[in-house]
mmCIF file of C-alpha atoms in Angstrom:
data_model
loop_
_atom_site.group_PDB
_atom_site.id
_atom_site.type_symbol
_atom_site.label_atom_id
_atom_site.label_comp_id
_atom_site.label_asym_id
_atom_site.label_seq_id
_atom_site.Cartn_x
_atom_site.Cartn_y
_atom_site.Cartn_z
ATOM 1 C CA MET O 840 42.131 -11.093 -44.527
ATOM 2 C CA TRP O 841 39.789 -13.431 -45.923
ATOM 3 C CA ASP O 842 40.435 -16.979 -47.290
ATOM 4 C CA SER O 843 38.200 -18.572 -50.302
ATOM 5 C CA THR O 844 35.932 -20.222 -47.539
ATOM 6 C CA GLY O 845 35.024 -16.296 -46.188
ATOM 7 C CA ARG O 846 37.083 -16.694 -42.851
ATOM 8 C CA ASN O 847 39.040 -14.388 -41.320
ATOM 9 C CA ILE O 848 42.736 -15.180 -41.266
ATOM 10 C CA SER O 849 44.994 -13.132 -38.890
ATOM 11 C CA LEU O 850 48.395 -13.043 -39.960
ATOM 12 C CA ASP O 851 51.250 -12.566 -37.717
ATOM 13 C CA VAL O 852 54.885 -10.661 -38.302
ATOM 14 C CA PHE O 853 56.708 -13.820 -39.087
ATOM 15 C CA THR O 854 53.987 -14.296 -42.131
ATOM 16 C CA PHE O 855 54.255 -10.783 -42.783
ATOM 17 C CA ASN O 856 58.164 -10.612 -42.780
ATOM 18 C CA ILE O 857 58.419 -13.856 -45.097
ATOM 19 C CA LEU O 858 55.739 -11.837 -47.561
ATOM 20 C CA ILE O 859 58.205 -8.189 -47.478
ATOM 21 C CA ASP O 860 61.343 -10.034 -47.583
ATOM 22 C CA THR O 861 60.417 -12.056 -50.892
ATOM 23 C CA LEU O 862 58.885 -8.751 -52.384
ATOM 24 C CA CYS O 863 61.897 -6.460 -51.466
ATOM 25 C CA LYS O 864 64.024 -9.593 -53.186
ATOM 26 C CA LYS O 865 62.265 -9.279 -56.179
ATOM 27 C CA GLY O 866 62.668 -5.723 -56.404
ATOM 28 C CA LEU O 867 59.024 -4.672 -55.317
ATOM 29 C CA VAL O 868 59.759 -2.403 -52.608
ATOM 30 C CA SER O 869 56.877 -0.048 -52.884
ATOM 31 C CA ILE O 870 54.557 -3.032 -52.175
ATOM 32 C CA ALA O 871 56.451 -4.148 -49.553
ATOM 33 C CA GLN O 872 56.380 -0.627 -47.990
ATOM 34 C CA ASN O 873 52.006 -0.633 -48.696
ATOM 35 C CA ILE O 874 51.959 -4.265 -46.708
ATOM 36 C CA ILE O 875 54.075 -2.875 -43.654
ATOM 37 C CA LYS O 876 51.594 -0.146 -43.528
ATOM 38 C CA ILE O 877 48.735 -2.798 -43.370
ATOM 39 C CA MET O 878 50.373 -4.659 -40.550
ATOM 40 C CA ILE O 879 50.425 -1.157 -38.702
ATOM 41 C CA GLN O 880 46.808 -0.823 -39.391
ATOM 42 C CA ARG O 881 46.285 -4.440 -37.959
ATOM 43 C CA GLY O 882 48.141 -4.350 -35.053
ATOM 44 C CA VAL O 883 50.913 -6.079 -36.159
ATOM 45 C CA GLU O 884 54.035 -4.319 -35.124
ATOM 46 C CA PRO O 885 56.777 -4.325 -37.729
ATOM 47 C CA ASN O 886 60.309 -5.811 -35.988
ATOM 48 C CA VAL O 887 63.866 -5.455 -36.953
ATOM 49 C CA VAL O 888 63.429 -8.336 -39.497
ATOM 50 C CA THR O 889 60.597 -6.429 -41.268
ATOM 51 C CA TYR O 890 62.895 -3.231 -41.595
ATOM 52 C CA ASN O 891 66.228 -5.315 -42.583
ATOM 53 C CA SER O 892 64.149 -6.666 -45.414
ATOM 54 C CA LEU O 893 63.091 -3.328 -46.628
ATOM 55 C CA MET O 894 66.169 -1.903 -46.208
ATOM 56 C CA ASP O 895 67.673 -4.379 -48.145
ATOM 57 C CA GLY O 896 64.971 -3.925 -50.711
ATOM 58 C CA TYR O 897 66.225 -0.499 -50.852
ATOM 59 C CA CYS O 898 69.723 -1.192 -51.521
ATOM 60 C CA LEU O 899 68.954 -3.890 -54.035
ATOM 61 C CA CYS O 900 67.197 -1.109 -56.060
ATOM 62 C CA LYS O 901 70.006 1.542 -55.645
ATOM 63 C CA GLN O 902 68.007 3.503 -53.138
ATOM 64 C CA ILE O 903 70.244 4.170 -50.845
ATOM 65 C CA ASP O 904 68.974 7.199 -49.326
ATOM 66 C CA LYS O 905 66.004 5.467 -48.510
ATOM 67 C CA ALA O 906 67.589 2.535 -47.128
ATOM 68 C CA GLY O 907 69.870 4.943 -44.875
ATOM 69 C CA LYS O 908 66.402 6.295 -43.677
ATOM 70 C CA VAL O 909 65.039 2.811 -42.621
ATOM 71 C CA PHE O 910 68.392 2.989 -40.829
ATOM 72 C CA ASP O 911 68.107 5.701 -39.152
ATOM 73 C CA LEU O 912 64.603 4.761 -37.678
ATOM 74 C CA MET O 913 66.043 1.470 -36.351
ATOM 75 C CA VAL O 914 69.148 3.067 -34.923
ATOM 76 C CA THR O 915 66.720 5.636 -33.056
ATOM 77 C CA SER O 916 64.460 2.919 -32.171
ATOM 78 C CA GLU O 917 67.238 1.100 -30.839
ATOM 79 C CA ILE O 918 66.958 -2.088 -32.846
ATOM 80 C CA ALA O 919 69.454 -2.158 -35.425
ATOM 81 C CA ASP O 920 71.595 -5.526 -35.058
ATOM 82 C CA ILE O 921 74.520 -6.678 -36.700
ATOM 83 C CA PHE O 922 72.490 -7.550 -39.846
ATOM 84 C CA SER O 923 71.009 -4.468 -40.310
ATOM 85 C CA TYR O 924 74.912 -2.298 -40.425
ATOM 86 C CA ASN O 925 75.978 -5.496 -42.741
ATOM 87 C CA ILE O 926 72.988 -4.925 -44.991
ATOM 88 C CA LEU O 927 73.606 -1.222 -45.218
ATOM 89 C CA ILE O 928 77.679 -1.316 -45.444
ATOM 90 C CA ASN O 929 76.967 -3.850 -48.647
ATOM 91 C CA GLY O 930 74.478 -1.098 -49.848
ATOM 92 C CA TYR O 931 77.191 1.509 -50.013
ATOM 93 C CA CYS O 932 79.889 -0.458 -51.184
ATOM 94 C CA LYS O 933 77.768 -1.743 -54.324
ATOM 95 C CA CYS O 934 76.642 1.975 -54.645
ATOM 96 C CA LYS O 935 80.545 2.624 -54.446
ATOM 97 C CA MET O 936 80.233 4.982 -51.024
ATOM 98 C CA ILE O 937 83.098 3.357 -49.260
ATOM 99 C CA ASP O 938 83.791 6.145 -46.977
ATOM 100 C CA ASP O 939 80.194 5.966 -45.848
ATOM 101 C CA ALA O 940 80.694 2.071 -45.814
ATOM 102 C CA LYS O 941 83.766 2.507 -43.522
ATOM 103 C CA GLU O 942 82.286 5.493 -41.446
ATOM 104 C CA LEU O 943 79.410 2.969 -40.752
ATOM 105 C CA PHE O 944 81.932 0.057 -39.954
ATOM 106 C CA ASP O 945 83.413 2.524 -37.329
ATOM 107 C CA GLU O 946 80.232 3.173 -35.909
ATOM 108 C CA MET O 947 79.503 -0.244 -34.940
ATOM 109 C CA SER O 948 82.182 -0.508 -31.894
ATOM 110 C CA HIS O 949 80.697 2.386 -30.515
ATOM 111 C CA LYS O 950 77.366 0.811 -30.386
ATOM 112 C CA CYS O 951 78.771 -2.106 -28.909
ATOM 113 C CA LEU O 952 78.275 -4.211 -31.606
ATOM 114 C CA VAL O 953 81.121 -6.769 -32.961
ATOM 115 C CA PRO O 954 81.345 -6.815 -36.807
ATOM 116 C CA ASP O 955 81.544 -10.279 -37.909
ATOM 117 C CA VAL O 956 83.175 -12.046 -41.067
ATOM 118 C CA VAL O 957 80.201 -10.830 -43.220
ATOM 119 C CA THR O 958 80.933 -7.460 -42.047
ATOM 120 C CA TYR O 959 84.698 -7.523 -42.552
ATOM 121 C CA SER O 960 84.176 -9.582 -45.804
ATOM 122 C CA THR O 961 81.888 -7.045 -47.301
ATOM 123 C CA LEU O 962 84.238 -4.252 -46.696
ATOM 124 C CA ILE O 963 87.319 -5.952 -47.807
ATOM 125 C CA GLU O 964 85.702 -6.290 -51.260
ATOM 126 C CA GLY O 965 84.507 -2.812 -51.551
ATOM 127 C CA MET O 966 87.689 -1.897 -50.423
ATOM 128 C CA PHE O 967 89.254 -3.873 -53.502
ATOM 129 C CA GLN O 968 86.575 -2.081 -55.934
ATOM 130 C CA ALA O 969 87.165 1.149 -54.388
ATOM 131 C CA GLY O 970 91.195 0.664 -55.669
ATOM 132 C CA ARG O 971 92.416 0.433 -51.960
ATOM 133 C CA PRO O 972 93.916 -2.771 -51.375
ATOM 134 C CA GLN O 973 96.061 -1.569 -48.729
ATOM 135 C CA THR O 974 92.939 -0.815 -46.754
ATOM 136 C CA ALA O 975 91.596 -4.346 -47.534
ATOM 137 C CA GLN O 976 94.502 -5.806 -46.052
ATOM 138 C CA GLU O 977 94.677 -3.829 -43.161
ATOM 139 C CA LEU O 978 91.117 -5.010 -42.618
ATOM 140 C CA LEU O 979 92.020 -8.400 -42.851
ATOM 141 C CA LYS O 980 94.768 -7.867 -40.117
ATOM 142 C CA ASN O 981 91.997 -6.336 -38.055
ATOM 143 C CA MET O 982 89.868 -8.829 -38.273
ATOM 144 C CA SER O 983 92.105 -11.844 -37.090
ATOM 145 C CA SER O 984 93.167 -9.475 -33.896
ATOM 146 C CA HIS O 985 89.631 -9.005 -32.830
ATOM 147 C CA GLY O 986 89.086 -12.638 -32.765
ATOM 148 C CA GLN O 987 87.248 -12.922 -36.519
ATOM 149 C CA GLN O 988 88.743 -15.651 -38.559
ATOM 150 C CA PRO O 989 88.565 -15.403 -42.462
ATOM 151 C CA ASN O 990 86.342 -17.975 -44.016
ATOM 152 C CA ILE O 991 86.641 -19.346 -47.494
ATOM 153 C CA VAL O 992 84.632 -15.932 -48.581
ATOM 154 C CA THR O 993 86.787 -13.461 -47.187
ATOM 155 C CA PHE O 994 90.179 -15.712 -48.585
ATOM 156 C CA SER O 995 88.407 -15.577 -52.175
ATOM 157 C CA ILE O 996 88.021 -11.631 -51.931
ATOM 158 C CA MET O 997 91.310 -11.079 -50.719
ATOM 159 C CA ILE O 998 93.151 -13.621 -53.072
ATOM 160 C CA ASP O 999 90.944 -12.578 -56.281
ATOM 161 C CA GLY O 1000 91.832 -8.658 -55.027
ATOM 162 C CA LEU O 1001 95.422 -9.029 -54.918
ATOM 163 C CA CYS O 1002 95.750 -10.927 -57.803
ATOM 164 C CA ARG O 1003 93.849 -8.367 -59.851
ATOM 165 C CA GLN O 1004 96.300 -5.865 -58.562
ATOM 166 C CA GLY O 1005 99.046 -7.768 -59.662
ATOM 167 C CA ASN O 1006 100.246 -8.932 -55.994
ATOM 168 C CA LEU O 1007 100.329 -12.469 -56.799
ATOM 169 C CA ASP O 1008 103.211 -13.248 -54.391
ATOM 170 C CA GLU O 1009 100.739 -11.929 -51.495
ATOM 171 C CA ALA O 1010 98.015 -13.818 -52.556
ATOM 172 C CA LEU O 1011 100.379 -17.187 -52.853
ATOM 173 C CA THR O 1012 101.110 -16.283 -49.237
ATOM 174 C CA LEU O 1013 97.793 -15.973 -47.977
ATOM 175 C CA LEU O 1014 96.746 -19.004 -50.025
ATOM 176 C CA LYS O 1015 99.420 -20.602 -47.660
ATOM 177 C CA GLU O 1016 97.467 -19.459 -44.399
ATOM 178 C CA MET O 1017 94.496 -20.424 -45.898
ATOM 179 C CA GLU O 1018 95.740 -24.044 -46.209
ATOM 180 C CA LYS O 1019 97.283 -23.828 -42.616
ATOM 181 C CA SER O 1020 93.688 -23.245 -41.328
ATOM 182 C CA GLN O 1021 92.095 -26.308 -42.938
ATOM 183 C CA LEU O 1022 90.328 -24.555 -45.453
ATOM 184 C CA LYS O 1023 90.218 -25.935 -49.061
ATOM 185 C CA PRO O 1024 90.709 -23.491 -51.771
ATOM 186 C CA ASN O 1025 87.577 -23.681 -53.847
ATOM 187 C CA PHE O 1026 87.254 -22.845 -57.746
ATOM 188 C CA VAL O 1027 86.920 -19.255 -57.612
ATOM 189 C CA ILE O 1028 90.307 -18.784 -55.833
ATOM 190 C CA TYR O 1029 91.709 -21.130 -58.556
ATOM 191 C CA SER O 1030 90.514 -19.158 -61.309
ATOM 192 C CA SER O 1031 91.611 -15.927 -59.719
ATOM 193 C CA LEU O 1032 95.318 -17.265 -59.158
ATOM 194 C CA ILE O 1033 95.531 -18.555 -62.515
ATOM 195 C CA ASN O 1034 94.242 -15.327 -63.619
ATOM 196 C CA GLY O 1035 97.119 -13.675 -61.518
ATOM 197 C CA MET O 1036 99.747 -15.726 -62.707
ATOM 198 C CA CYS O 1037 99.004 -14.849 -66.445
ATOM 199 C CA LYS O 1038 98.592 -11.186 -65.671
ATOM 200 C CA VAL O 1039 102.127 -11.412 -64.348
ATOM 201 C CA GLY O 1040 103.550 -13.385 -66.984
ATOM 202 C CA LYS O 1041 103.908 -16.511 -65.175
ATOM 203 C CA ILE O 1042 101.949 -18.670 -67.849
ATOM 204 C CA ASN O 1043 103.820 -22.064 -67.001
ATOM 205 C CA ASP O 1044 102.928 -21.795 -63.489
ATOM 206 C CA ALA O 1045 99.602 -21.151 -64.383
ATOM 207 C CA LYS O 1046 99.269 -24.673 -66.681
ATOM 208 C CA GLU O 1047 101.282 -26.202 -63.694
ATOM 209 C CA LEU O 1048 98.097 -25.330 -61.310
ATOM 210 C CA PHE O 1049 95.606 -26.184 -63.728
ATOM 211 C CA SER O 1050 97.170 -29.350 -64.320
ATOM 212 C CA SER O 1051 97.615 -30.190 -60.457
ATOM 213 C CA LEU O 1052 93.771 -29.668 -60.314
ATOM 214 C CA PHE O 1053 93.198 -33.148 -62.253
ATOM 215 C CA GLU O 1054 95.955 -34.588 -59.968
ATOM 216 C CA ILE O 1055 94.198 -34.059 -56.820
ATOM 217 C CA GLY O 1056 91.144 -35.311 -58.282
ATOM 218 C CA LEU O 1057 89.130 -31.843 -59.090
ATOM 219 C CA GLN O 1058 87.282 -31.085 -62.072
ATOM 220 C CA PRO O 1059 87.736 -27.813 -62.942
ATOM 221 C CA ASP O 1060 84.361 -25.478 -63.598
ATOM 222 C CA PHE O 1061 83.898 -23.192 -66.363
ATOM 223 C CA TYR O 1062 85.597 -20.056 -64.612
ATOM 224 C CA VAL O 1063 88.883 -22.049 -64.173
ATOM 225 C CA TYR O 1064 88.789 -23.356 -67.948
ATOM 226 C CA ASN O 1065 88.296 -19.249 -68.929
ATOM 227 C CA ALA O 1066 90.830 -18.268 -66.594
ATOM 228 C CA ILE O 1067 93.534 -20.726 -68.328
ATOM 229 C CA MET O 1068 92.232 -20.180 -71.851
ATOM 230 C CA LYS O 1069 92.561 -16.444 -71.541
ATOM 231 C CA GLY O 1070 95.783 -16.538 -70.241
ATOM 232 C CA LEU O 1071 96.835 -19.071 -73.218
ATOM 233 C CA CYS O 1072 95.464 -16.818 -75.890
ATOM 234 C CA GLN O 1073 97.257 -13.572 -74.497
ATOM 235 C CA GLN O 1074 100.605 -15.850 -74.799
ATOM 236 C CA GLY O 1075 99.982 -16.751 -78.544
ATOM 237 C CA LEU O 1076 99.475 -20.595 -77.578
ATOM 238 C CA MET O 1077 96.646 -21.427 -79.560
ATOM 239 C CA ASP O 1078 97.264 -24.957 -80.347
ATOM 240 C CA GLU O 1079 97.344 -25.678 -76.189
ATOM 241 C CA VAL O 1080 94.380 -23.096 -76.246
ATOM 242 C CA TYR O 1081 92.496 -25.319 -78.817
ATOM 243 C CA LYS O 1082 93.219 -28.956 -76.898
ATOM 244 C CA VAL O 1083 92.173 -27.349 -73.443
ATOM 245 C CA PHE O 1084 89.073 -26.144 -75.024
ATOM 246 C CA LYS O 1085 88.541 -29.849 -76.850
ATOM 247 C CA ASP O 1086 89.209 -31.543 -73.734
ATOM 248 C CA MET O 1087 86.351 -30.097 -71.927
ATOM 249 C CA GLU O 1088 84.032 -31.919 -73.574
ATOM 250 C CA LYS O 1089 85.963 -35.309 -72.581
ATOM 251 C CA VAL O 1090 85.658 -34.368 -69.211
ATOM 252 C CA GLY O 1091 81.719 -33.439 -69.150
ATOM 253 C CA CYS O 1092 82.318 -30.072 -69.067
ATOM 254 C CA LEU O 1093 80.699 -28.464 -72.137
ATOM 255 C CA PRO O 1094 82.053 -25.210 -72.990
ATOM 256 C CA ASN O 1095 79.460 -22.403 -72.937
ATOM 257 C CA ASN O 1096 78.989 -19.180 -74.493
ATOM 258 C CA CYS O 1097 82.027 -17.432 -72.724
ATOM 259 C CA CYS O 1098 84.159 -20.347 -73.624
ATOM 260 C CA TYR O 1099 83.390 -20.143 -77.304
ATOM 261 C CA ASN O 1100 84.028 -16.203 -77.480
ATOM 262 C CA ILE O 1101 87.568 -16.513 -75.609
ATOM 263 C CA ILE O 1102 88.814 -19.122 -78.020
ATOM 264 C CA ILE O 1103 87.342 -17.372 -81.004
ATOM 265 C CA GLN O 1104 88.540 -13.977 -79.993
ATOM 266 C CA GLY O 1105 92.167 -15.495 -79.605
ATOM 267 C CA PHE O 1106 92.235 -17.087 -83.111
ATOM 268 C CA LEU O 1107 90.497 -13.991 -84.599
ATOM 269 C CA LYS O 1108 93.488 -11.802 -83.073
ATOM 270 C CA HIS O 1109 96.480 -14.141 -84.039
ATOM 271 C CA GLU O 1110 94.514 -13.934 -87.759
ATOM 272 C CA ASP O 1111 93.598 -17.640 -87.849
ATOM 273 C CA LEU O 1112 90.592 -17.134 -89.731
ATOM 274 C CA PRO O 1113 90.044 -20.737 -90.832
ATOM 275 C CA LYS O 1114 90.185 -21.882 -87.137
ATOM 276 C CA ALA O 1115 88.176 -19.058 -85.794
ATOM 277 C CA SER O 1116 85.091 -19.591 -88.676
ATOM 278 C CA GLU O 1117 85.216 -23.224 -88.101
ATOM 279 C CA LEU O 1118 84.415 -22.428 -84.098
ATOM 280 C CA ILE O 1119 82.019 -19.908 -85.074
ATOM 281 C CA ASN O 1120 79.905 -22.001 -86.898
ATOM 282 C CA GLU O 1121 80.099 -24.507 -84.088
ATOM 283 C CA MET O 1122 79.280 -21.826 -81.689
ATOM 284 C CA VAL O 1123 76.210 -20.534 -83.615
ATOM 285 C CA ASP O 1124 75.307 -24.313 -84.222
ATOM 286 C CA LYS O 1125 75.102 -24.662 -80.476
ATOM 287 C CA TRP O 1126 72.681 -21.057 -80.228
ATOM 288 C CA PHE O 1127 75.406 -19.461 -78.621
ATOM 289 C CA SER O 1128 76.201 -15.610 -79.622
ATOM 290 C CA ALA O 1129 78.781 -13.566 -80.112
ATOM 291 C CA ASP O 1130 79.682 -10.799 -77.566
ATOM 292 C CA ALA O 1131 80.712 -7.551 -78.288
ATOM 293 C CA ALA O 1132 84.220 -8.126 -78.207
ATOM 294 C CA THR O 1133 84.433 -11.149 -80.605
ATOM 295 C CA THR O 1134 81.544 -9.246 -83.252
ATOM 296 C CA GLU O 1135 84.065 -6.431 -83.193
ATOM 297 C CA LEU O 1136 86.868 -8.263 -84.490
ATOM 298 C CA VAL O 1137 84.922 -9.875 -86.695
ATOM 299 C CA VAL O 1138 83.945 -6.858 -88.348
ATOM 300 C CA HIS O 1139 87.888 -5.741 -88.245
ATOM 301 C CA LEU O 1140 89.254 -8.684 -90.112
ATOM 302 C CA LEU O 1141 86.588 -9.652 -92.266
ATOM 303 C CA ARG O 1142 85.572 -6.163 -93.747
ATOM 304 C CA ASN O 1143 85.697 -7.802 -97.282
ATOM 305 C CA ASN O 1144 84.160 -11.055 -96.303
ATOM 306 C CA ASP O 1145 81.044 -10.588 -94.472
ATOM 307 C CA LEU O 1146 79.378 -14.082 -94.499
ATOM 308 C CA ILE O 1147 80.468 -14.964 -90.853
ATOM 309 C CA LEU O 1148 79.443 -11.434 -89.772
ATOM 310 C CA ARG O 1149 75.856 -11.855 -91.119
ATOM 311 C CA LEU O 1150 75.868 -15.356 -89.597
ATOM 312 C CA LEU O 1151 76.538 -14.061 -86.462
ATOM 313 C CA LYS O 1152 74.092 -11.007 -86.620
ATOM 314 C CA VAL O 1153 71.151 -13.341 -87.317
ATOM 315 C CA ARG O 1154 71.851 -15.867 -84.394
ATOM 316 C CA ASN O 1155 72.592 -12.654 -82.073
ATOM 317 C CA GLU O 1156 69.094 -11.348 -83.194
ATOM 318 C CA GLY O 1157 67.661 -14.676 -82.837
ATOM 319 C CA SER O 1158 68.760 -15.132 -79.606
ATOM 320 C CA ALA O 1159 67.521 -11.364 -78.422
ATOM 321 C CA ASN O 1160 64.078 -12.610 -79.187
#
C-alpha cells in the first residue's frame, strides 16, 4: 500500500482489524472479506479479532450460515474465544434460532470456556423473546451458582421479560435482589415496571412509582413518560395523561414523536376529538408525524371530516422526503 508521497506503507494486523471491524459494523462484509484476502496475500495472518469481527458482521447482516462457517473455522484452528461464542450466540438469538444458541452455550463447558455475564444476559434475553421465561429464570439461577453475578443489563432484561409475561411479583422480587447487590435501577427498569404494573391493572402502583422518581431526585426520560402515559390512557384517565404530558416541558423533557402519538391515540379512542385535533395540530407544527395506529384511528373517527387526515398526510409525506 502506498501513501500520497509514494512511500510504501506496511499495515500490521492491528490496523487491518480496525478497518475490517469498521466495514463489518457498516454492513460491508463482502468488502471486509476482500480485505482479509489482501491481508493474507501480504503475509499478515488474520487472528481471532479479525474473524470475530467478520463473524459479527455476518450476524448483523442476518447471514447466520456464513457466521457459523467462520466460527467452525475458528474452532478447528483452536482460536475461538469467549467473544467468539458470545457473538454467535447473540446472532442465533437475533435470528430466533434459540435451540442453536442453547446448544452452543452448552458446548462452552466442553471447551473449558466459562460463560460470562454477556453470554448469560444474551441467552436470557433470547429465551424471553422465544417465549421461554422459565428457561430464562433457570439460566439466572445457573449464572449465580457458577459465580457470575448479574449486572444492570441482566437485571434489566429479566425484569422487562417478567413484566411482559405479567409476572410482576417476580419482577419486584428481582428488583429487591438488585438493590441488595448495590445496583441502582435505571430508567429501562423503571419503565418496564410501570408497564408491568399497568399490564396487570395496578395503575395506582404505577403512579406511585412514577411520582417516587421525582422524590429521589431522578428526572424520568421519554421511556418512563411513555410508559405512564400509555397506562393512564388505557384506564381512560385522560386528564391525568394531559397533565403528565404538559409537565414534561416544565421539567425540560420535551415530548417526542412517540409521546404525541400515545396521547393523541388516547384522546381518539375516548372520542375527545377537540383535544385530539388540538394535539395533532401541535404535533404537525413541530414536524412530528403520525404513526400507523394514530392514522388508522383518525380515518375511523373522521370519515366525514377529512381535514385533519389531509393535514397528517401532507406532513407524513414531507417527513418521508
